[in-house]
CSV table of C-alpha atoms in Angstrom, one decimal:
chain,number,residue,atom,x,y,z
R,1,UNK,CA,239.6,-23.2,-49.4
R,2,UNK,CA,242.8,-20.6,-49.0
R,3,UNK,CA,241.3,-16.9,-50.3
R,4,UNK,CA,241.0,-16.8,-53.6
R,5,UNK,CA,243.2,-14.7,-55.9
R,6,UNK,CA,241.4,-15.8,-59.0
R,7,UNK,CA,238.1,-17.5,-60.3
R,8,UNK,CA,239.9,-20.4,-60.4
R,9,UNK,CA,240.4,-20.4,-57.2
R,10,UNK,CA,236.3,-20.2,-56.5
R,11,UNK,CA,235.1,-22.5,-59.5
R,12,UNK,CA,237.8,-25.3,-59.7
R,13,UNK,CA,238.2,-27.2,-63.0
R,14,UNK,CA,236.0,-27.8,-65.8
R,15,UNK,CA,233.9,-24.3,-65.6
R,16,UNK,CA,233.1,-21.7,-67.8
R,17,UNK,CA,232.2,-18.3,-66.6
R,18,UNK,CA,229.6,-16.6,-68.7
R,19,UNK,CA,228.8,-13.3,-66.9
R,20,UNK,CA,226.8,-11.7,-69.7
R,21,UNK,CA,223.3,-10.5,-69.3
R,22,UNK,CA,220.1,-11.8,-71.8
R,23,UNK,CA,217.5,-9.5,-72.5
R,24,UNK,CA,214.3,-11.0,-71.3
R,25,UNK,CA,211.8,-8.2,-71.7
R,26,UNK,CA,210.8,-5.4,-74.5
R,27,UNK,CA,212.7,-2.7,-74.5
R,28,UNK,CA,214.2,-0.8,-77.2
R,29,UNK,CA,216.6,-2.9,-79.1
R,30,UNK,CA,220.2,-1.9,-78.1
R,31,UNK,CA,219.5,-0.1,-75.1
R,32,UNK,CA,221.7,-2.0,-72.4
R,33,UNK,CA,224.5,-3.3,-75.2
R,34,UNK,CA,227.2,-1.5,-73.9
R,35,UNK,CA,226.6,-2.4,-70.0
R,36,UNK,CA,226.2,-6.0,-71.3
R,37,UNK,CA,229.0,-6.4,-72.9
R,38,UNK,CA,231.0,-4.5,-70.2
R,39,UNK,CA,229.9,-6.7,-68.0
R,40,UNK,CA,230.7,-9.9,-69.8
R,41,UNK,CA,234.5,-8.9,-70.0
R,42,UNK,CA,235.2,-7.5,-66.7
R,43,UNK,CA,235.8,-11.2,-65.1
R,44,UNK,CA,238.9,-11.9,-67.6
R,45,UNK,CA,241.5,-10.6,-65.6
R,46,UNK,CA,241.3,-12.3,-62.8
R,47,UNK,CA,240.1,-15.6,-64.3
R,48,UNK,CA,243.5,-17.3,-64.4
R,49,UNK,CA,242.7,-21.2,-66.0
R,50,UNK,CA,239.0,-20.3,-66.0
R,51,UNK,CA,237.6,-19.8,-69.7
R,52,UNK,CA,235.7,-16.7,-69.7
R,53,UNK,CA,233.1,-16.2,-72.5
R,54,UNK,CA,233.7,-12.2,-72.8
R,55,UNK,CA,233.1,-9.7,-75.7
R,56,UNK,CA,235.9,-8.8,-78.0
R,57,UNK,CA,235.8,-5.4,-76.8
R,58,UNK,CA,237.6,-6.5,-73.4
R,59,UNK,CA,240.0,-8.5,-75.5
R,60,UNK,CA,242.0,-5.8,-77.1
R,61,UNK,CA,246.2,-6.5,-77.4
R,62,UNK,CA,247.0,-3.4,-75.3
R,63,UNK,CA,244.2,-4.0,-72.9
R,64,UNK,CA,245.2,-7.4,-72.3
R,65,UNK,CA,249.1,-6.1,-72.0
R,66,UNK,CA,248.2,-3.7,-69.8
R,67,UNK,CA,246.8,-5.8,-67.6
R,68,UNK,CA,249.0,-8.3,-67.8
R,69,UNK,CA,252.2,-5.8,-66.7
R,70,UNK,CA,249.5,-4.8,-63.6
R,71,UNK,CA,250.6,-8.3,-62.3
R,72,UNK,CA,247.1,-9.6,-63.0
R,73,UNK,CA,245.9,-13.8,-63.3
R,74,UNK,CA,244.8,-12.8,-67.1
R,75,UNK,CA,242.1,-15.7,-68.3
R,76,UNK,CA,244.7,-17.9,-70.4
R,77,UNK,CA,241.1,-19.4,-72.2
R,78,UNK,CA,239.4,-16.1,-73.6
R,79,UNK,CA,236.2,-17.4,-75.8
R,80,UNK,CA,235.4,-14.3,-77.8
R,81,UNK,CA,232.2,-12.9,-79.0
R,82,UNK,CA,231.5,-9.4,-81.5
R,83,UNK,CA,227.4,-10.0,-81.9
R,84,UNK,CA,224.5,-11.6,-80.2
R,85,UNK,CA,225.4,-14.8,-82.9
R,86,UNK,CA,228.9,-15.2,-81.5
R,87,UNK,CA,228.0,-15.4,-78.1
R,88,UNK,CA,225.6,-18.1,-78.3
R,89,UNK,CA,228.4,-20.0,-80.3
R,90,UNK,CA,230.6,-19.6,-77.2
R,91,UNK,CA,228.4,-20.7,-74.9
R,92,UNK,CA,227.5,-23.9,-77.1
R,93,UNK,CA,230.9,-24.6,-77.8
R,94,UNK,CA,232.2,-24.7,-74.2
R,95,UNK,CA,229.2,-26.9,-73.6
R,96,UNK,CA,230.4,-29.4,-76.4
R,97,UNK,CA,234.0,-29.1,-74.5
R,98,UNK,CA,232.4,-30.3,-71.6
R,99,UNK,CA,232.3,-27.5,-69.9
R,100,UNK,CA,230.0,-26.5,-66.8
R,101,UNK,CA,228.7,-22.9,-67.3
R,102,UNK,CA,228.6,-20.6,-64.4
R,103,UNK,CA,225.9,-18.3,-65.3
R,104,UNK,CA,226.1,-14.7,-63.4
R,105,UNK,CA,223.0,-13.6,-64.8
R,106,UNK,CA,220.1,-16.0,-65.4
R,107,UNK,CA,220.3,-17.4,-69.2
R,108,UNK,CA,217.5,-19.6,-71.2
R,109,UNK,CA,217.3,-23.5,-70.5
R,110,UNK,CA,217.4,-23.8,-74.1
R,111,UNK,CA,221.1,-22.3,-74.3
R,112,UNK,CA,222.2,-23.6,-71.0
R,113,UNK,CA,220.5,-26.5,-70.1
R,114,UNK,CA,220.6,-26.8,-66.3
R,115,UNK,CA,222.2,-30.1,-65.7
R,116,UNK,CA,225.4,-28.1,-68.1
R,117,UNK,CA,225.3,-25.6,-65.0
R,118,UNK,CA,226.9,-24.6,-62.0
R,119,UNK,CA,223.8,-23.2,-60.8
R,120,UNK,CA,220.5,-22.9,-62.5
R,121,UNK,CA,219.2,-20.1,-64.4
R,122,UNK,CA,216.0,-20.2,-61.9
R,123,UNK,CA,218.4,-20.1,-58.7
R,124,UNK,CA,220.1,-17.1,-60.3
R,125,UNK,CA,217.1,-15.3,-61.3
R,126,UNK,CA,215.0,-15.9,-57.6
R,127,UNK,CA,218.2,-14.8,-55.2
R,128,UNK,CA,219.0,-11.8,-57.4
R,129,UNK,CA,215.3,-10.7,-57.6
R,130,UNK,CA,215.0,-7.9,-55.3
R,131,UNK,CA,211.3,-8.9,-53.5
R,132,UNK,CA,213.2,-12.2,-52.8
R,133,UNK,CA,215.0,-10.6,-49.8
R,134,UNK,CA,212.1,-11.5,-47.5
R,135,UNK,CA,213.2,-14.9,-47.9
R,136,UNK,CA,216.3,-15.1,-47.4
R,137,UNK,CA,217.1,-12.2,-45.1
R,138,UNK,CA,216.5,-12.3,-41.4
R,139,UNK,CA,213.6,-9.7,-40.6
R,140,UNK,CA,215.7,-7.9,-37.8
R,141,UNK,CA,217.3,-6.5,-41.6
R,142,UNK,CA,215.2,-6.0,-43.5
R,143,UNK,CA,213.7,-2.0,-44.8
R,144,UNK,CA,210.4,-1.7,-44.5
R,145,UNK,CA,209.1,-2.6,-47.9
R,146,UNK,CA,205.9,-4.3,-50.0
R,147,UNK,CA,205.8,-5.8,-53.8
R,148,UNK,CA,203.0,-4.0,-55.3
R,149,UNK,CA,201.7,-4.6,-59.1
R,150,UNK,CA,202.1,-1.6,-61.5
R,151,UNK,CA,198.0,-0.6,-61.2
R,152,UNK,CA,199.2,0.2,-57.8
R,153,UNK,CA,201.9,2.0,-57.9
R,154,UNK,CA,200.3,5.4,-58.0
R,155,UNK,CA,198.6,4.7,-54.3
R,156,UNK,CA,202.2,3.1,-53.2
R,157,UNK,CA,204.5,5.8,-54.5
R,158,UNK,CA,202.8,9.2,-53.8
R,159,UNK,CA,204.6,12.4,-54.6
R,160,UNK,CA,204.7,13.5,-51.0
R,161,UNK,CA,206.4,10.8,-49.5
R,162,UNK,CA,210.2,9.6,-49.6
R,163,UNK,CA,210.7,5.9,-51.1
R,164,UNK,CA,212.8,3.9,-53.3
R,165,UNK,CA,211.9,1.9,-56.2
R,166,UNK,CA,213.2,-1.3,-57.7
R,167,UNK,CA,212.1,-4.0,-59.5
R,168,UNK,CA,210.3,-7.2,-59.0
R,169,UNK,CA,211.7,-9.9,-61.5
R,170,UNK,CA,213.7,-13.2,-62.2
R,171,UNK,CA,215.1,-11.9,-65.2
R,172,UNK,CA,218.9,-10.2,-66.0
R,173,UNK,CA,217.0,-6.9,-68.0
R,174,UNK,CA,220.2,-6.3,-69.8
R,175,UNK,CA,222.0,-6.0,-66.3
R,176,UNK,CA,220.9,-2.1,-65.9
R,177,UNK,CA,218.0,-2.6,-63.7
R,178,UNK,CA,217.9,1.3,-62.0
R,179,UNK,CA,217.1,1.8,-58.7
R,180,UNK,CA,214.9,5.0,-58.7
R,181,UNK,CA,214.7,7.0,-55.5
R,182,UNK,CA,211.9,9.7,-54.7
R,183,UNK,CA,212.1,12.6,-52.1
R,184,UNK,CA,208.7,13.8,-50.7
R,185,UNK,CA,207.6,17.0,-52.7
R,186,UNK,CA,210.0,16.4,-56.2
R,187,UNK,CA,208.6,15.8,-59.3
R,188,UNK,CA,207.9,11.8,-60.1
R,189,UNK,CA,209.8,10.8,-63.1
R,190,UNK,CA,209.3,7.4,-63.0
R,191,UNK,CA,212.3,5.0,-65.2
R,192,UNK,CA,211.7,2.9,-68.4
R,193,UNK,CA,211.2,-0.4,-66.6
R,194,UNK,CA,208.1,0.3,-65.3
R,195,UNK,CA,206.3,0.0,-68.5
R,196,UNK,CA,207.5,-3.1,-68.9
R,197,UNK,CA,207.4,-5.5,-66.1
R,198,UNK,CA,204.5,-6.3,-63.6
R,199,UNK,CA,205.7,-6.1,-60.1
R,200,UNK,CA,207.8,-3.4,-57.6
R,201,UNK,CA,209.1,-3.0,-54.8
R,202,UNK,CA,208.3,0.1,-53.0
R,203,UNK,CA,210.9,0.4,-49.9
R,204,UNK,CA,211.4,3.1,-47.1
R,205,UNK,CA,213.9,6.4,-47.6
R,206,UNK,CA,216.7,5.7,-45.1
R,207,UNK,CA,219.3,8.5,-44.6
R,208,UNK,CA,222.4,6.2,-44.7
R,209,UNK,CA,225.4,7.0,-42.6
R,210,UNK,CA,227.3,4.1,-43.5
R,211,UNK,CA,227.3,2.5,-46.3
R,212,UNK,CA,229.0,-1.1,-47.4
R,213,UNK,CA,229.6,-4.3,-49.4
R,214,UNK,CA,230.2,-7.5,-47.6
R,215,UNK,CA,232.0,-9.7,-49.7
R,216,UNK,CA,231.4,-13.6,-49.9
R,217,UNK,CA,232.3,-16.4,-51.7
R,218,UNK,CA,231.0,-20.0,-52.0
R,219,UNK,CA,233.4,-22.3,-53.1
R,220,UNK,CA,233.0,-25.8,-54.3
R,221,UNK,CA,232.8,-27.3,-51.4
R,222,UNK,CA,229.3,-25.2,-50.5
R,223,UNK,CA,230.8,-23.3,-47.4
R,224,UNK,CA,230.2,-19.6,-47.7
R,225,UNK,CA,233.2,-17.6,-46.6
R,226,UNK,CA,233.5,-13.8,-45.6
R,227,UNK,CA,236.6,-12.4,-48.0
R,228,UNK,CA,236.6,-8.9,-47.2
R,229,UNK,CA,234.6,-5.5,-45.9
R,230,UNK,CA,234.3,-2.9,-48.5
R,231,UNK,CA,232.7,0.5,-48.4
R,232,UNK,CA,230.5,1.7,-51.2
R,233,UNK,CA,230.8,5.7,-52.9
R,234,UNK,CA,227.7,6.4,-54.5
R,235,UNK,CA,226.5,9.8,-56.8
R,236,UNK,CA,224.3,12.6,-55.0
R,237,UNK,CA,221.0,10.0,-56.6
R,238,UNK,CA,222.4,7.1,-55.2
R,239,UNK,CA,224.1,5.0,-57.8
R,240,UNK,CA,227.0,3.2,-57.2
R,241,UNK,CA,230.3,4.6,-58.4
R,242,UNK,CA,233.1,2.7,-56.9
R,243,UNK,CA,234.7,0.9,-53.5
R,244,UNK,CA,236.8,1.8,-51.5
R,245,UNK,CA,239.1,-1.3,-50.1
R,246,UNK,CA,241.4,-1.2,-46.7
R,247,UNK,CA,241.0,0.2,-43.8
R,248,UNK,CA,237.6,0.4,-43.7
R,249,UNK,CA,234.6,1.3,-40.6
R,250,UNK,CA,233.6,-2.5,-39.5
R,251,UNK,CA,230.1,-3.5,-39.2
R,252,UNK,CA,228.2,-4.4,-36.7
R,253,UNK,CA,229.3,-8.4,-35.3
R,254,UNK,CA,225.4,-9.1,-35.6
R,255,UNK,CA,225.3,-7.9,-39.1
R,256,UNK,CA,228.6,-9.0,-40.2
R,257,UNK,CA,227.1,-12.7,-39.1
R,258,UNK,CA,223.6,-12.0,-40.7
R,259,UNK,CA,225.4,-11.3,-44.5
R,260,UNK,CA,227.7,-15.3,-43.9
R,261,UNK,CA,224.4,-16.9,-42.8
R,262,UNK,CA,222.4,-15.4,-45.8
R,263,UNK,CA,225.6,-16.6,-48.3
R,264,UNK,CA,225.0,-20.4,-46.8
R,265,UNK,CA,221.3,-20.2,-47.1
R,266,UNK,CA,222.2,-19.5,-50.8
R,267,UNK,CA,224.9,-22.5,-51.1
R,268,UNK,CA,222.5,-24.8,-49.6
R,269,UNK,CA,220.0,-24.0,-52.6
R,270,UNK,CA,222.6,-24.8,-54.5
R,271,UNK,CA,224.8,-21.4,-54.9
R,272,UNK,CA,228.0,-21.3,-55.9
R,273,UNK,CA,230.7,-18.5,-56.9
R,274,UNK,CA,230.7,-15.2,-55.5
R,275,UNK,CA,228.5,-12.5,-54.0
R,276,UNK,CA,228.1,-9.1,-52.8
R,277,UNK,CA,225.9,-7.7,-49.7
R,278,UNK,CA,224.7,-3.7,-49.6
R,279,UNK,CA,224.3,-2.9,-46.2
R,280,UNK,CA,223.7,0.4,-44.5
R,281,UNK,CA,223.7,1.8,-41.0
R,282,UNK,CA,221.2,4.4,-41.1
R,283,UNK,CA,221.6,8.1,-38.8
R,284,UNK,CA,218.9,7.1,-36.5
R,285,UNK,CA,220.6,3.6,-35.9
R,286,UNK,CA,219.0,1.0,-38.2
R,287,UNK,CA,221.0,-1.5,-40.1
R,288,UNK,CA,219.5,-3.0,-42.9
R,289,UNK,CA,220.8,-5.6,-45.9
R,290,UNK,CA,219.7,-3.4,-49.2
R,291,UNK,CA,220.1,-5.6,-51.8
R,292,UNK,CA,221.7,-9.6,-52.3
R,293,UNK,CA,224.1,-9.4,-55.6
R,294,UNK,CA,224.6,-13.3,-56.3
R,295,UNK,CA,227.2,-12.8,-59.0
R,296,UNK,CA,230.5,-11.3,-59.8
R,297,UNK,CA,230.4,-7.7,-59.0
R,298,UNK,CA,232.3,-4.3,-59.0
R,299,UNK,CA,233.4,-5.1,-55.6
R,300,UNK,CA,234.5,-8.4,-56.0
R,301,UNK,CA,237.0,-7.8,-59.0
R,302,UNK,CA,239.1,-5.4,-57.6
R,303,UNK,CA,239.2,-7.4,-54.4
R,304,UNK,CA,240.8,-10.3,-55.7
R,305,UNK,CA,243.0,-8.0,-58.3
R,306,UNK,CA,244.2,-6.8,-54.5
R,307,UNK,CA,244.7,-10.4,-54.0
R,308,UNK,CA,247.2,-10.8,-56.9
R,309,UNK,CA,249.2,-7.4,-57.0
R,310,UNK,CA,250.0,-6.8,-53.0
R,311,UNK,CA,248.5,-9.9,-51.2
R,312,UNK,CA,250.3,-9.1,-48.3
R,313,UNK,CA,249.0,-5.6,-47.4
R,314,UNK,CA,245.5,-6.0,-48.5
R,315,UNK,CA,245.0,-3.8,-44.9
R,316,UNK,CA,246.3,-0.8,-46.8
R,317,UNK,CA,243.8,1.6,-48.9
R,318,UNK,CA,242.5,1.7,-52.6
R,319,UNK,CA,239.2,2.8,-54.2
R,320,UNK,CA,238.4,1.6,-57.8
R,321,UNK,CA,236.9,4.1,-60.6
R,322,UNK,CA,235.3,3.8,-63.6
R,323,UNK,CA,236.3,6.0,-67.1
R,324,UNK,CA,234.3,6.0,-70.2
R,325,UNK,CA,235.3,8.3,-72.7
R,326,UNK,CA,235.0,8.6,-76.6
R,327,UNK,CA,238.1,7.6,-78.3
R,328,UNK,CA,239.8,4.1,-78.7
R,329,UNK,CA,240.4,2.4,-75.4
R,330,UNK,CA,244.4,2.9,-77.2
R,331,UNK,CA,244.5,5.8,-76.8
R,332,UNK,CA,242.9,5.7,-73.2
R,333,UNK,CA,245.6,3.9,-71.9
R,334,UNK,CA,248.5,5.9,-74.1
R,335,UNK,CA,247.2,9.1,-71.9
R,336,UNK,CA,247.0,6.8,-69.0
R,337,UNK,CA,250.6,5.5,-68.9
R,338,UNK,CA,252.3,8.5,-66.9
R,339,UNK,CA,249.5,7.7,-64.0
R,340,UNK,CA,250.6,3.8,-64.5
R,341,UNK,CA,253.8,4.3,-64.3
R,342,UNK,CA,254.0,6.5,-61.7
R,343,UNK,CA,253.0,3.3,-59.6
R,344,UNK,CA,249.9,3.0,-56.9
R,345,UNK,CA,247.2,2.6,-60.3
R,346,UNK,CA,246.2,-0.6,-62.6
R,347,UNK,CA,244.0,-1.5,-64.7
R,348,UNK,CA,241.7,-4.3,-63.8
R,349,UNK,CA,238.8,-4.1,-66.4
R,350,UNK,CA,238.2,-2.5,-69.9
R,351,UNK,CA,236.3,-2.3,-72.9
R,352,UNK,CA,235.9,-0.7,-76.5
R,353,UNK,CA,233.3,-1.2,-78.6
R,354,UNK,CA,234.6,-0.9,-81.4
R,355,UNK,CA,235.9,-4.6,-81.6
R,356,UNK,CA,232.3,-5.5,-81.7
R,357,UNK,CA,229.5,-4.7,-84.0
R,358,UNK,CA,228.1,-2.2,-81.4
R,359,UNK,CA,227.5,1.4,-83.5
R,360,UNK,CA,227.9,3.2,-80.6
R,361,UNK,CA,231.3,4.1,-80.1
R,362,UNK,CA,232.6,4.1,-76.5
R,363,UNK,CA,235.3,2.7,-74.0
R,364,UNK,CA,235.5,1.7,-70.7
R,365,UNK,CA,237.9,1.1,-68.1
R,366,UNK,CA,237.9,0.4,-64.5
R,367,UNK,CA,241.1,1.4,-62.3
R,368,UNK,CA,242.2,0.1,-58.8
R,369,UNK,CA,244.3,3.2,-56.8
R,370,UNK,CA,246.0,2.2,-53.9
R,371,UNK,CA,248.9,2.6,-51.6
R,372,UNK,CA,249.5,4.1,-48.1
R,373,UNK,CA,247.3,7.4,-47.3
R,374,UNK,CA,244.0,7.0,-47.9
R,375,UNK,CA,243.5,10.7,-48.9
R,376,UNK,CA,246.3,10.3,-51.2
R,377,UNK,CA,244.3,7.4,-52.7
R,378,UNK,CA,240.6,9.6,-52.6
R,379,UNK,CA,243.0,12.8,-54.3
R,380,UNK,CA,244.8,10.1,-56.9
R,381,UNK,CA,241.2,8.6,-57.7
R,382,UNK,CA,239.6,12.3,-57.9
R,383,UNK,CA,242.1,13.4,-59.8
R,384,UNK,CA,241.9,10.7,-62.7
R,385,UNK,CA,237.9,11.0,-62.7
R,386,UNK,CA,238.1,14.8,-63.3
R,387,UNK,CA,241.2,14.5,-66.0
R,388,UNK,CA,238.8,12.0,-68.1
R,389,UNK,CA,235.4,13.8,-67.7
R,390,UNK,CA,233.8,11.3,-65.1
């Protein structure tokens, strides 16, 4: 398989990608709508022949032209959804057309049966859980960590030690699972999923010096493949914020070889699409694989947008950003064109809720900057963040 430039390129005929989270445990109703349906548009364009089933806020004319001028494989088979009863019409529907789906987050059997799949809602669920890294990552990789049951976190998370905290489960959880990290002596303010699922894992502090995302893909014919070597930019808590594409530090051979062989153990359960790695080089030496990502991710968009708009100097620097701001996503992109035209910027993702029934309303877009200087790019990328409010 030649590097893909589109999810038709990873998927072949006769698939569907649905990359929308389910909620699967109590929470206040509404709470993770926006991410969801963020989340279920961002694939579109770069999905070529591949019908996406994507909200109706990613689906707006001047989004869609936007990105379309960017140079960008837009889905030619957008299957639209504004509420929770129009997404499981898409989903049926593509099943009646005989569609596979390809499920990025783990949906019910009783919406997507699993012989209608590309891989199963349990395969999804188990490689994305995060205490499922013991099997599937070589120990030589893996942070010290344990899976303890919530009675037992006050024992395994004390206030004067360092740790991080994620959760134990199968299930999407509205795709905005946090990742909660302590320092030894702050205050404990432990986040909303914990009072509703059972298991944790509790995982050592590492001061990180480097930080990145291998990206993999596993095509249809069940090879995985290494496509690129990104770096990750993360807030002052941790959180991701964007990648930065290029010329970037290499890993280690050894761990570069560790992330390949953990994509084939995934196709030879059965995987298939693609996946992002977090790995980290630690100050006193350690490298570790963080977290498995067994979906499309923030990394892998912008990648194969690279792919489309300047295939031949994919060696050169960009960083991606994300805005969310207020007003229609319009009007976003109306104070946006200067930056666009100027050249070095697109668009590779949006969103505005306002073309769903969401109340809240909000819009989203993610940018790719690129060209020659990577400072130039860091300025260009700091410089939008701080016009918009990031």
């Amino acid at each position: 398989m030649a590097a893909p430039r589109a999810l038709a390129d990873v998927y072949g005929p006769g698939v569907a990608v649905c990359a929308r989270p389910v909620l699967e445990v109590a929470e206040p109703r509404g709470r993770h709508r926006h991410t969801r349906d963020v989340v279920s548009a961002r694939p579109l364009a770069v999905a070529a022949g591949t019908p996406v089933i994507c909200s109706a806020g990613g689906t707006d004319p001047s989004l869609l032209a936007v990105l379309r001028d960017g140079g960008l494989p837009v889905s030619t088979d957008l299957r639209d959804f504004r509420d929770e009863a129009q997404f499981t019409a898409r989903v049926r529907e593509a099943i009646a057309d005989d569609l596979l789906i390809s499920m990025e987050y783990p949906q019910p059997t009783t919406l997507c049966p699993d012989d209608r799949t590309v891989k199963s809602a349990r395969l999804v669920g188990h490689l994305n859980n995060k205490a499922s890294i013991s099997t599937l990552v070589d120990p030589r990789f893996q942070a010290r960590r344990s899976v303890v049951a919530r009675r037992q976190l006050p024992e395994a998370a004390p206030a004067d030690r360092s740790w991080v905290l994620k959760a134990a489960t199968d299930e999407a959880h509205g795709g905005s699972l946090d990742v909660y990290l302590h320092q030894a002596g702050e205050q404990i303010t432990l986040p909303p999923f914990t009072g509703v699922l059972g298991e944790f894992v509790i995982e050592e502090y590492l001061r990180i010096r480097r930080n990145w995302g291998i990206q993999l893909c596993v095509g249809v014919d069940a090879r995985a493949r290494l496509l690129a070597i990104t770096e990750q930019r993360v807030d002052a808590t941790g959180i991701y914020v964007g990648g930065i594409f290029g010329p970037v530090t290499a890993p280690p051979a050894e761990l570069l070889a560790e992330c390949v062989a953990i994509a084939q153990r995934a196709a030879d359960l059965g995987y298939r699409g693609l996946c992002g790695l977090d790995c980290v080089q630690s100050w006193d030496g350690q490298l570790v694989i963080l977290d498995l990502n067994f979906r499309i991710t923030s990394g892998t968009i912008p990648l194969l947008a690279l792919r489309s708009v300047r295939p031949d100097t994919l060696d050169q620097p960009a960083e991606s950003a994300k805005l969310t701001v207020a007003a229609p996503i319009a009007e976003l992109l109306a104070e946006l064109r200067p930056a666009l035209s100027a050249g070095g910027l697109i668009v590779i993702a949006g969103h505005d809720t306002r073309r769903t029934d969401n109340p809240v309303a909000q819009s989203t877009l993610q940018l790719l900057v690129f060209g020659d200087d990577p400072d130039d790019v860091a300025i260009r990328r700091g410089a939008l963040e701080a016009q918009f409010g990031y």
